[in-house]
Short mmCIF file of C-alpha atoms (C1' of nucleotides) in Angstrom, two decimals:
data_model
loop_
_atom_site.label_atom_id
_atom_site.label_comp_id
_atom_site.label_asym_id
_atom_site.label_seq_id
_atom_site.Cartn_x
_atom_site.Cartn_y
_atom_site.Cartn_z
CA UNK A 102 9.07 18.88 3.33
CA UNK A 103 5.53 19.55 2.06
CA UNK A 104 2.99 20.21 4.91
CA UNK A 105 0.03 19.26 2.15
CA UNK A 106 1.84 16.08 1.11
CA UNK A 107 1.81 12.50 3.48
CA UNK A 108 4.97 11.69 5.19
CA UNK A 109 7.53 10.15 3.37
CA UNK A 110 6.53 6.50 3.47
CA UNK A 111 2.79 6.91 4.70
CA UNK A 112 -0.54 6.76 2.63
CA UNK A 113 -3.67 7.42 3.18
CA UNK A 114 -6.17 4.29 2.86
CA UNK A 115 -9.10 5.68 0.61
CA UNK A 116 -11.91 3.48 0.86
CA UNK A 117 -11.40 1.09 -1.63
CA UNK A 118 -7.95 0.31 -0.45
CA UNK A 119 -9.37 0.41 2.92
CA UNK A 120 -12.09 -2.67 1.74
CA UNK A 121 -8.56 -4.67 0.42
CA UNK A 122 -7.62 -3.79 4.06
CA UNK A 123 -10.01 -4.82 5.51
CA UNK A 124 -10.68 -8.09 3.94
CA UNK A 125 -6.90 -9.17 4.32
CA UNK A 126 -7.58 -8.19 8.17
CA UNK A 127 -11.03 -9.87 8.58
CA UNK A 128 -10.21 -13.08 6.80
CA UNK A 129 -7.06 -13.98 8.88
CA UNK A 130 -8.99 -12.70 11.99
CA UNK A 131 -11.86 -15.71 11.25
CA UNK A 132 -8.94 -18.10 10.31
CA UNK A 133 -6.92 -17.85 13.05
CA UNK A 134 -9.80 -18.05 15.26
CA UNK A 135 -10.48 -21.90 14.46
CA UNK A 136 -6.44 -22.42 16.09
CA UNK A 137 -7.77 -20.44 19.36
CA UNK A 138 -6.06 -17.65 18.47
CA UNK A 139 -7.60 -14.44 20.64
CA UNK A 140 -7.24 -10.94 19.74
CA UNK A 141 -4.99 -8.69 21.49
CA UNK A 142 -3.56 -5.26 21.06
CA UNK A 143 -0.69 -3.07 23.07
CA UNK A 144 0.11 0.22 22.67
CA UNK A 145 1.86 1.82 19.69
CA UNK A 146 4.91 2.82 21.09
CA UNK A 147 7.11 1.53 24.19
CA UNK A 148 10.06 2.58 25.84
CA UNK A 149 13.08 2.29 23.74
CA UNK A 150 14.59 -0.21 26.13
CA UNK A 151 11.95 -2.93 25.55
CA UNK A 152 13.05 -3.16 22.04
CA UNK A 153 16.71 -2.35 22.63
CA UNK A 154 17.19 -4.97 24.57
CA UNK A 155 15.21 -7.53 22.49
CA UNK A 156 16.64 -6.20 18.88
CA UNK A 157 20.30 -5.82 20.20
CA UNK A 158 21.70 -2.47 20.34
CA UNK A 159 23.66 -2.98 16.95
CA UNK A 160 20.56 -3.86 14.58
CA UNK A 161 19.36 -2.27 11.34
CA UNK A 162 15.62 -1.87 13.63
CA UNK A 163 17.90 -0.08 16.23
CA UNK A 164 20.68 1.99 14.88
CA UNK A 165 18.62 3.60 12.12
CA UNK A 166 14.99 2.39 11.23
CA UNK A 167 13.06 3.32 14.77
CA UNK A 168 10.99 6.30 15.57
CA UNK A 169 12.13 7.22 18.61
CA UNK A 170 11.90 10.42 20.59
CA UNK A 171 11.76 11.67 24.48
CA UNK A 172 8.71 12.89 26.32
CA UNK A 173 9.07 14.54 30.57
CA UNK A 174 12.31 12.03 30.38
CA UNK A 175 10.87 9.12 28.95
CA UNK A 176 12.76 7.43 26.06
CA UNK A 177 9.79 5.96 23.89
CA UNK A 178 9.74 4.64 20.57
CA UNK A 179 7.01 3.60 18.23
CA UNK A 180 7.04 -0.16 17.75
CA UNK A 181 9.17 -1.61 14.74
CA UNK A 182 7.32 -5.13 15.32
CA UNK A 183 4.75 -6.80 17.75
CA UNK A 184 6.43 -9.78 19.33
CA UNK A 185 8.78 -7.47 21.37
CA UNK A 186 5.24 -5.65 22.99
CA UNK A 187 3.39 -8.76 23.54
CA UNK A 188 6.10 -10.30 25.35
CA UNK A 189 6.36 -7.12 27.53
CA UNK A 190 2.16 -7.34 28.00
CA UNK A 191 2.96 -10.82 29.33
CA UNK A 192 5.82 -10.32 31.11
CA UNK A 193 4.40 -7.11 32.74
CA UNK A 194 0.81 -9.07 33.66
CA UNK A 195 2.21 -12.24 34.15
CA UNK A 196 0.57 -13.91 32.06
CA UNK A 197 2.66 -16.89 31.24
CA UNK A 198 1.53 -18.77 34.56
CA UNK A 199 -1.61 -19.22 32.21
CA UNK A 200 0.35 -20.49 29.14
CA UNK A 201 -0.47 -21.42 26.47
CA UNK A 202 -1.46 -18.01 25.09
CA UNK A 203 -2.51 -17.20 21.97
CA UNK A 204 -2.82 -14.52 20.79
CA UNK A 205 -3.84 -12.43 17.21
CA UNK A 206 -2.38 -9.32 16.52
CA UNK A 207 -3.44 -6.67 14.23
CA UNK A 208 -1.89 -2.51 14.17
CA UNK A 209 0.07 -0.39 12.68
CA UNK A 210 4.22 -0.63 12.36
CA UNK A 211 7.09 2.11 12.01
CA UNK A 212 10.39 1.51 10.55
CA UNK A 213 12.38 4.65 9.14
CA UNK A 214 13.26 2.97 5.92
CA UNK A 215 14.49 4.03 2.45
CA UNK A 216 10.22 3.08 1.06
CA UNK A 217 9.92 0.97 -1.55
CA UNK A 218 7.41 -1.32 -3.67
CA UNK A 219 6.03 -3.32 -0.28
CA UNK A 220 7.92 -1.65 2.06
CA UNK A 221 6.48 1.41 3.72
CA UNK A 222 7.32 3.28 7.19
CA UNK A 223 4.22 3.26 8.38
CA UNK A 224 2.54 -0.34 7.43
CA UNK A 225 0.45 -2.65 9.43
CA UNK A 226 1.21 -6.14 10.51
CA UNK A 227 -1.07 -9.09 11.07
CA UNK A 228 0.48 -11.49 13.52
CA UNK A 229 -0.31 -14.32 15.94
CA UNK A 230 2.30 -15.28 18.67
CA UNK A 231 1.82 -18.62 21.00
CA UNK A 232 3.55 -18.22 24.43
CA UNK A 233 4.90 -21.12 26.92
CA UNK A 234 4.69 -24.19 24.21
CA UNK A 235 8.15 -25.64 23.91
CA UNK A 236 6.59 -28.78 21.96
CA UNK A 237 7.37 -28.97 17.95
CA UNK A 238 3.29 -29.04 17.94
CA UNK A 239 3.32 -25.50 18.22
CA UNK A 240 5.54 -24.64 15.73
CA UNK A 241 3.58 -27.05 13.14
CA UNK A 242 0.38 -25.20 14.49
CA UNK A 243 1.65 -21.77 14.01
CA UNK A 244 2.64 -22.63 10.25
CA UNK A 245 -1.01 -24.31 9.35
CA UNK A 246 -2.53 -21.40 10.54
CA UNK A 247 -0.06 -19.60 8.48
CA UNK A 248 -0.69 -21.48 5.35
CA UNK A 249 -4.81 -21.05 6.44
CA UNK A 250 -4.75 -17.68 6.22
CA UNK A 251 -3.30 -17.33 3.23
CA UNK A 252 -5.13 -20.11 1.65
CA UNK A 253 -8.53 -17.91 3.18
CA UNK A 254 -7.08 -15.24 0.91
CA UNK A 255 -6.72 -17.21 -2.17
CA UNK A 256 -3.01 -16.35 -2.74
CA UNK A 257 -1.34 -19.64 -0.99
CA UNK A 258 -0.81 -21.41 -4.61
CA UNK A 259 1.44 -18.24 -5.55
CA UNK A 260 3.97 -18.22 -2.51
CA UNK A 261 6.35 -20.87 -1.46
CA UNK A 262 6.86 -22.01 2.17
CA UNK A 263 10.44 -21.89 2.81
CA UNK A 264 11.77 -23.62 5.99
CA UNK A 265 14.59 -24.03 8.04
CA UNK A 266 15.96 -24.71 11.71
CA UNK A 267 18.36 -22.51 13.82
CA UNK A 268 18.94 -25.43 16.07
CA UNK A 269 19.08 -24.71 20.45
CA UNK A 270 21.55 -22.52 21.37
CA UNK A 271 24.33 -24.94 21.57
CA UNK A 272 24.25 -25.74 17.81
CA UNK A 273 24.00 -22.19 17.07
CA UNK A 274 27.02 -21.57 19.02
CA UNK A 275 29.05 -24.20 17.40
CA UNK A 276 27.49 -23.05 13.72
CA UNK A 277 28.47 -19.85 13.90
CA UNK A 278 31.83 -20.38 14.81
CA UNK A 279 32.45 -22.91 12.16
CA UNK A 280 31.02 -20.10 9.58
CA UNK A 281 33.15 -17.40 11.45
CA UNK A 282 35.88 -19.45 10.93
CA UNK A 283 35.11 -20.47 7.51
CA UNK A 284 34.79 -17.15 5.63
CA UNK A 285 37.52 -15.48 7.62
CA UNK A 286 39.26 -17.17 5.59
CA UNK A 287 37.56 -16.18 2.38
CA UNK A 288 37.40 -12.52 3.76
CA UNK A 289 39.26 -11.54 0.70
CA UNK A 290 36.94 -12.16 -1.51
CA UNK A 291 33.62 -11.42 0.40
CA UNK A 292 31.77 -8.24 -0.50
CA UNK A 293 31.92 -5.21 1.28
CA UNK A 294 28.35 -6.00 2.38
CA UNK A 295 29.36 -9.43 3.95
CA UNK A 296 32.99 -8.28 5.71
CA UNK A 297 30.66 -6.05 7.70
CA UNK A 298 28.16 -8.99 8.27
CA UNK A 299 31.42 -11.40 9.88
CA UNK A 300 31.41 -9.04 12.73
CA UNK A 301 27.19 -8.26 13.42
CA UNK A 302 25.57 -10.70 11.58
CA UNK A 303 27.76 -14.00 10.02
CA UNK A 304 24.76 -16.31 9.13
CA UNK A 305 23.25 -13.32 6.80
CA UNK A 306 26.05 -13.96 4.59
CA UNK A 307 24.58 -17.60 3.55
CA UNK A 308 21.84 -15.00 1.84
CA UNK A 309 24.03 -12.53 0.22
CA UNK A 310 22.75 -11.10 -3.01
CA UNK A 311 26.22 -10.46 -4.25
CA UNK A 312 27.62 -13.24 -6.93
CA UNK A 313 30.86 -13.58 -5.47
CA UNK A 314 29.42 -14.00 -1.96
CA UNK A 315 27.23 -16.57 -3.30
CA UNK A 316 30.39 -18.88 -4.64
CA UNK A 317 31.96 -18.38 -1.40
CA UNK A 318 28.65 -19.52 0.70
CA UNK A 319 28.20 -22.41 -2.09
CA UNK A 320 30.98 -24.53 -0.17
CA UNK A 321 30.19 -22.82 3.30
CA UNK A 322 29.96 -25.46 6.13
CA UNK A 323 26.13 -26.84 6.49
CA UNK A 324 23.82 -26.28 9.99
CA UNK A 325 23.02 -29.50 9.82
CA UNK A 326 26.06 -31.00 10.61
CA UNK A 327 26.31 -28.96 13.61
CA UNK A 328 23.03 -29.54 15.12
CA UNK A 329 22.25 -31.24 18.18
CA UNK A 330 20.60 -34.28 18.16
CA UNK A 331 17.95 -32.99 19.78
CA UNK A 332 17.24 -29.72 17.89
CA UNK A 333 17.72 -32.03 14.90
CA UNK A 334 15.30 -34.63 16.35
CA UNK A 335 13.32 -31.32 16.96
CA UNK A 336 13.21 -30.13 13.36
CA UNK A 337 12.49 -33.78 11.88
CA UNK A 338 9.22 -33.44 14.05
CA UNK A 339 7.98 -30.21 12.49
CA UNK A 340 8.78 -31.24 8.76
CA UNK A 341 7.07 -34.67 9.80
CA UNK A 342 4.12 -32.73 10.94
CA UNK A 343 4.01 -30.36 7.69
CA UNK A 344 4.07 -33.14 5.87
CA UNK A 345 1.12 -35.14 7.41
CA UNK A 346 -1.19 -31.86 6.79
CA UNK A 347 -0.06 -31.93 3.14
CA UNK A 348 1.82 -28.53 3.64
CA UNK A 349 4.76 -28.51 0.76
CA UNK A 350 7.11 -26.61 2.02
CA UNK A 351 11.07 -26.31 0.61
CA UNK A 352 13.89 -26.39 3.47
CA UNK A 353 16.47 -23.43 2.94
CA UNK A 354 19.25 -23.96 4.88
CA UNK A 355 19.96 -19.78 3.95
CA UNK A 356 17.07 -18.42 5.39
CA UNK A 357 18.35 -17.69 8.73
CA UNK A 358 17.67 -14.80 12.03
CA UNK A 359 20.29 -12.69 12.63
CA UNK A 360 18.98 -12.25 16.68
CA UNK A 361 20.38 -14.44 19.39
CA UNK A 362 17.02 -14.98 20.83
CA UNK A 363 15.47 -17.07 17.52
CA UNK A 364 15.84 -20.80 17.83
CA UNK A 365 14.94 -23.95 15.99
CA UNK A 366 11.91 -23.06 13.66
CA UNK A 367 12.36 -20.10 11.31
CA UNK A 368 10.05 -19.87 8.03
CA UNK A 369 8.51 -17.45 4.98
CA UNK A 370 5.84 -17.82 2.65
CA UNK A 371 7.81 -16.02 -0.46
CA UNK A 372 6.44 -14.51 -3.23
CA UNK A 373 7.87 -13.19 -6.77
CA UNK A 374 4.84 -11.01 -7.13
CA UNK A 375 6.43 -8.21 -5.32
CA UNK A 376 9.83 -7.23 -6.67
CA UNK A 377 12.44 -6.67 -4.03
CA UNK A 378 10.48 -7.97 -1.39
CA UNK A 379 9.65 -11.56 -0.73
CA UNK A 380 7.96 -12.73 2.18
CA UNK A 381 4.37 -12.15 2.86
CA UNK A 382 3.96 -14.06 6.29
CA UNK A 383 7.05 -15.00 8.44
CA UNK A 384 8.19 -16.05 11.83
CA UNK A 385 10.02 -18.34 13.68
CA UNK A 386 10.58 -19.91 17.26
CA UNK A 387 11.60 -17.04 20.27
CA UNK A 388 12.40 -19.27 22.87
CA UNK A 389 14.86 -17.04 24.95
CA UNK A 390 12.93 -13.77 24.18
CA UNK A 391 11.48 -13.55 27.09
CA UNK A 392 14.12 -14.20 29.47
CA UNK A 393 16.08 -12.12 27.82
CA UNK A 394 13.85 -9.30 28.51
CA UNK A 395 13.98 -9.80 32.31
CA UNK A 396 10.78 -13.02 32.28
CA UNK A 397 10.57 -15.79 33.48
CA UNK A 398 11.89 -18.34 30.63
CA UNK A 399 9.65 -18.78 28.74
CA UNK A 400 9.42 -20.51 24.85
CA UNK A 401 7.31 -18.98 22.05
CA UNK A 402 6.96 -18.77 18.24
CA UNK A 403 4.77 -16.94 15.91
CA UNK A 404 4.53 -14.89 12.28
CA UNK A 405 3.69 -11.65 11.47
CA UNK A 406 2.28 -10.73 7.79
CA UNK A 407 2.35 -7.31 6.23
CA UNK A 408 -0.87 -6.51 5.78
CA UNK A 409 0.32 -3.82 2.61
CA UNK A 410 1.57 -6.76 1.02
CA UNK A 411 -1.28 -9.29 1.17
CA UNK A 412 -3.59 -6.54 0.13
CA UNK A 413 -1.17 -5.97 -2.71
CA UNK A 414 -1.84 -9.83 -3.57
CA UNK A 415 -5.57 -9.49 -3.46
CA UNK A 416 -6.42 -10.27 -7.37
CA UNK A 417 -10.05 -9.13 -6.57
CA UNK A 418 -11.18 -6.21 -5.20
CA UNK A 419 -13.69 -6.99 -2.35
CA UNK A 420 -16.99 -4.75 -3.66
CA UNK A 421 -18.30 -2.20 -2.07
CA UNK A 422 -21.94 -2.74 -0.78
CA UNK A 423 -25.02 -1.61 -2.83
CA UNK A 424 -27.55 0.67 -1.04
CA UNK A 425 -30.91 1.54 -2.04
CA UNK A 426 -31.24 5.17 -3.49
CA UNK A 427 -34.70 7.05 -2.35
CA UNK A 428 -35.15 9.38 -4.88
CA UNK A 429 -37.62 12.24 -4.04
CA UNK A 430 -39.18 14.02 -6.71
CA UNK A 431 -40.72 17.54 -5.27
CA UNK A 432 -41.24 19.05 -2.03
CA UNK A 433 -43.49 16.71 -0.96
CA UNK A 434 -41.49 13.68 -1.89
CA UNK A 435 -38.16 15.74 -0.12
CA UNK A 436 -40.81 15.69 3.36
CA UNK A 437 -41.31 12.46 2.57
CA UNK A 438 -38.12 11.19 1.58
CA UNK A 439 -36.40 11.88 4.49
CA UNK A 440 -38.26 10.04 6.97
CA UNK A 441 -38.68 6.67 4.91
CA UNK A 442 -34.93 6.90 4.33
CA UNK A 443 -33.97 7.10 8.20
CA UNK A 444 -36.97 4.24 8.70
CA UNK A 445 -35.37 1.93 5.81
CA UNK A 446 -32.14 2.73 7.79
CA UNK A 447 -33.09 1.73 11.42
CA UNK A 448 -34.74 -1.29 9.68
CA UNK A 449 -31.11 -2.40 8.54
CA UNK A 450 -30.90 -1.41 4.43
CA UNK A 451 -28.28 0.72 3.48
CA UNK A 452 -29.71 3.45 2.08
CA UNK A 453 -28.67 6.48 0.18
CA UNK A 454 -30.35 9.80 -0.13
CA UNK A 455 -30.60 11.62 -3.64
CA UNK A 456 -29.53 14.95 -2.03
CA UNK A 457 -30.03 17.73 -4.83
CA UNK A 458 -30.84 18.30 -8.74
CA UNK A 459 -33.80 17.43 -10.55
CA UNK A 460 -34.73 13.64 -11.28
CA UNK A 461 -32.68 13.10 -13.92
CA UNK A 462 -29.76 14.25 -11.62
CA UNK A 463 -30.69 11.61 -8.46
CA UNK A 464 -30.93 9.04 -10.70
CA UNK A 465 -27.29 9.35 -12.21
CA UNK A 466 -26.29 10.07 -8.51
CA UNK A 467 -28.26 6.72 -8.04
CA UNK A 468 -26.75 4.73 -10.57
CA UNK A 469 -22.91 6.36 -9.27
CA UNK A 470 -23.49 5.28 -5.90
CA UNK A 471 -24.42 1.59 -7.59
CA UNK A 472 -27.85 1.17 -6.02
CA UNK A 473 -28.84 -2.04 -6.39
CA UNK A 474 -32.37 -0.04 -7.37
CA UNK A 475 -33.67 3.27 -6.37
CA UNK A 476 -37.09 4.63 -4.56
CA UNK A 477 -38.93 7.02 -6.04
CA UNK A 478 -41.01 8.97 -4.17
CA UNK A 479 -43.03 11.86 -5.73
CA UNK A 480 -46.76 13.43 -6.08
CA UNK A 481 -48.41 10.17 -7.69
CA UNK A 482 -46.75 7.50 -4.95
CA UNK A 483 -47.82 9.92 -2.07
CA UNK A 484 -51.00 9.96 -2.80
CA UNK A 485 -51.77 6.63 -3.57
CA UNK A 486 -49.40 5.78 -0.50
CA UNK A 487 -46.83 4.12 -2.45
CA UNK A 488 -43.60 4.01 -3.73
CA UNK A 489 -42.55 2.88 -7.32
CA UNK A 490 -39.10 1.11 -6.92
CA UNK A 491 -37.45 0.41 -9.69
CA UNK A 492 -35.11 -2.68 -10.43
CA UNK A 493 -31.19 -0.38 -11.78
CA UNK A 494 -29.73 -3.30 -13.13
CA UNK A 495 -33.02 -4.33 -15.19
CA UNK A 496 -34.77 -1.70 -15.55
CA UNK A 497 -38.47 -2.86 -14.00
CA UNK A 498 -40.03 -0.92 -12.23
CA UNK A 499 -43.30 -0.73 -10.00
CA UNK A 500 -44.93 0.87 -7.67
CA UNK A 501 -45.16 -0.97 -4.01
CA UNK A 502 -47.60 0.28 -1.44
CA UNK A 503 -45.13 1.65 1.64
CA UNK A 504 -46.53 -0.83 3.98
CA UNK A 505 -44.85 -3.76 1.30
CA UNK A 506 -41.78 -1.46 1.48
CA UNK A 507 -39.26 -3.44 2.94
CA UNK A 508 -40.68 -6.87 2.07
CA UNK A 509 -39.90 -5.76 -1.55
CA UNK A 510 -36.06 -4.67 -0.57
CA UNK A 511 -35.47 -7.52 1.02
CA UNK A 512 -36.29 -9.39 -1.71
CA UNK A 513 -32.82 -7.51 -3.42
CA UNK A 514 -30.66 -9.17 -0.72
"C1'" G B 300 22.46 5.40 4.31
"C1'" C B 301 24.28 4.03 -1.21
"C1'" G B 302 22.73 3.62 -6.33
"C1'" G B 303 19.44 4.15 -10.86
"C1'" G B 304 14.94 6.03 -13.13
"C1'" U B 305 10.82 9.83 -13.35
"C1'" G B 306 7.92 14.21 -12.64
"C1'" U B 307 2.68 18.32 -17.93
"C1'" A B 308 -4.82 18.70 -15.93
"C1'" G B 309 -8.44 14.85 -10.31
"C1'" C B 310 -6.70 10.25 -13.42
"C1'" U B 311 -3.88 8.23 -17.84
"C1'" C B 312 -0.53 10.78 -21.34
"C1'" A B 313 0.90 13.39 -25.81
"C1'" G B 314 3.82 17.88 -26.89
"C1'" U B 315 8.58 17.94 -33.09
"C1'" U B 316 15.88 19.92 -33.83
"C1'" G B 317 13.76 25.79 -27.92
"C1'" G B 318 9.15 29.87 -31.17
"C1'" U B 319 4.24 32.90 -29.80
"C1'" U B 320 -3.42 31.42 -27.17
"C1'" A B 321 0.14 24.17 -23.53
"C1'" G B 322 -3.49 19.53 -25.77
"C1'" A B 323 -6.18 14.82 -25.93
"C1'" G B 324 -8.73 10.92 -23.60
"C1'" C B 325 -10.91 9.56 -18.90
"C1'" G B 326 -13.34 11.73 -14.70
"C1'" C B 327 -15.97 16.38 -13.23
"C1'" C B 328 -19.94 20.61 -13.46
"C1'" A B 329 -24.07 21.34 -16.43
"C1'" G B 330 -27.29 21.31 -20.39
"C1'" A B 331 -30.32 18.62 -24.81
"C1'" U B 332 -34.33 15.78 -20.16
"C1'" U B 333 -38.89 20.35 -14.71
"C1'" G B 334 -41.60 12.13 -13.60
"C1'" U B 335 -36.83 8.46 -14.90
"C1'" G B 336 -29.66 6.57 -14.20
"C1'" G B 337 -26.46 3.98 -17.85
"C1'" A B 338 -25.66 5.50 -23.79
"C1'" U B 339 -24.96 9.77 -26.93
"C1'" C B 340 -24.53 14.95 -28.21
"C1'" U B 341 -23.48 20.02 -26.65
"C1'" G B 342 -20.88 22.96 -23.81
"C1'" G B 343 -18.32 24.45 -19.32
"C1'" A B 344 -14.86 23.86 -15.06
"C1'" G B 345 -9.89 22.34 -13.70
"C1'" G B 346 -2.30 23.74 -15.42
"C1'" U B 347 2.87 28.78 -10.22
"C1'" C B 348 4.47 22.25 -17.11
"C1'" G B 349 7.36 19.72 -9.11
"C1'" C B 350 10.51 24.03 -6.90
"C1'" G B 351 14.39 27.32 -6.96
"C1'" G B 352 18.39 29.42 -9.69
"C1'" G B 353 21.16 29.99 -14.44
"C1'" A B 354 22.04 30.45 -20.19
"C1'" U B 355 19.12 31.91 -24.19
"C1'" C B 356 15.40 37.46 -28.26
"C1'" G B 357 12.69 33.48 -26.61
"C1'" U B 358 11.82 27.41 -22.61
"C1'" A B 359 7.59 22.29 -20.75
"C1'" G B 360 12.07 20.74 -23.50
"C1'" C B 361 18.95 22.97 -22.50
"C1'" C B 362 22.67 23.50 -17.71
"C1'" C B 363 23.07 23.60 -12.06
"C1'" G B 364 20.47 23.11 -7.85
"C1'" U B 365 16.17 20.99 -4.92
"C1'" C B 366 12.14 18.95 -3.79
"C1'" A B 367 9.04 14.21 -4.48
"C1'" C B 368 7.80 9.81 -6.18
"C1'" U B 369 9.80 5.43 -7.93
"C1'" C B 370 13.10 0.75 -8.74
"C1'" G B 371 16.68 -1.53 -6.58
"C1'" C B 372 21.10 -2.39 -2.65
"C1'" C B 373 21.65 -2.61 3.01
"C1'" C B 374 17.75 -4.50 6.37
"C1'" C B 375 13.12 -6.70 6.34
"C1'" A B 376 6.34 -8.38 6.71
#
RNA sequence: GCGGGUGUAGCUCAGUUGGUUAGAGCGCCAGAUUGUGGAUCUGGAGGUCGCGGGAUCGUAGCCCGUCACUCGCCCCA
């Protein structure tokens, strides 16, 4: 543990990384605003109970991934995901009465996992939730908003939308039992991981990467055969809506969510560009969640996307804005440069001042900050009440009276 | 929590079967250039060879341990 190193699984976002990061978040915020989602935020830590109750005592997140601590007798946890906090806020404020609630969310999340590509211990998610609408129209809208965000980022074409239904609770109870019975019969040939999953999370076996498991899974009962007519109809409506919007998807019957409050639609936009991590934006319906937390029965659906993962998929780095560079020459130049710089900044122009060195040095500095133009202030210019403006791309330069300087700079926009 | 790979300058990497002052490119600083950037040339700074122990006359290179990074498993955005 070296104190001069970032904590394992955390990263500094230096300006270039930060620009990508900001681009992702700003683009998403703008895109979902068109769908009526409003930004909100909750604390980054909650009572541990908030996550324990919703994620279940035996889930991996609760048993080994939470950053928990105790302070003043309270058991607190840095949030591993956003939905639980949002739902807690809804209950705290009695907001379900104002349904539908449509929220956009951005912020850091914390999971104590072994870091790898596209997986960090502190990472950031963008997230939308629509709470209070049980109709399939909400599912369609949420998925469409996700597709819109990916499209606006220019990466939609490099992802695949996988979609599945987990049915209603009746369907799921039936299916779960069939599945457990089936896998019990083949338990001897299942991988060790999957035998463990039999107790904790049998649906997950469907998604096993073990070759032997895949063989057994191939003949496992299908969810479709356990769906109630109502659940089947719900899913058909979602698929139909996506078709009508021209959003391509693959039905993936192995796409599952382990936790009990999930139901109906589950979906993931996946990619092959991020190593072992495939999901870039994923979500589903969680009609049972708010009730499970102690609130009134309230349906909800949403998705989350990892900002770091999305950033990694961006092809072009957003360039830093190009400033103007003031290059003073001599003491009189420096004196005037100080006030002129501030004057231009107040007028809305991004301006860098060449801080030190001879003229050559300051011109180099101007070049290094990728300045659009240099503004030279020396004895000659001061005498004439002017500045020399040099276009650093073309190399052309001309003297401009100080009163006309802002108009001249505006032409570079 | 489990398994594989990698640690040499700010970055990317050389460094022969172990041999005496550990190199290059890029970047950085400065000069050529006291009113002109990019290009070029010259010079300079910068290294506990991840860390600790061991073997050896002698280690960046071998052995053991440890830490970090990285890839994968579990799980997940």
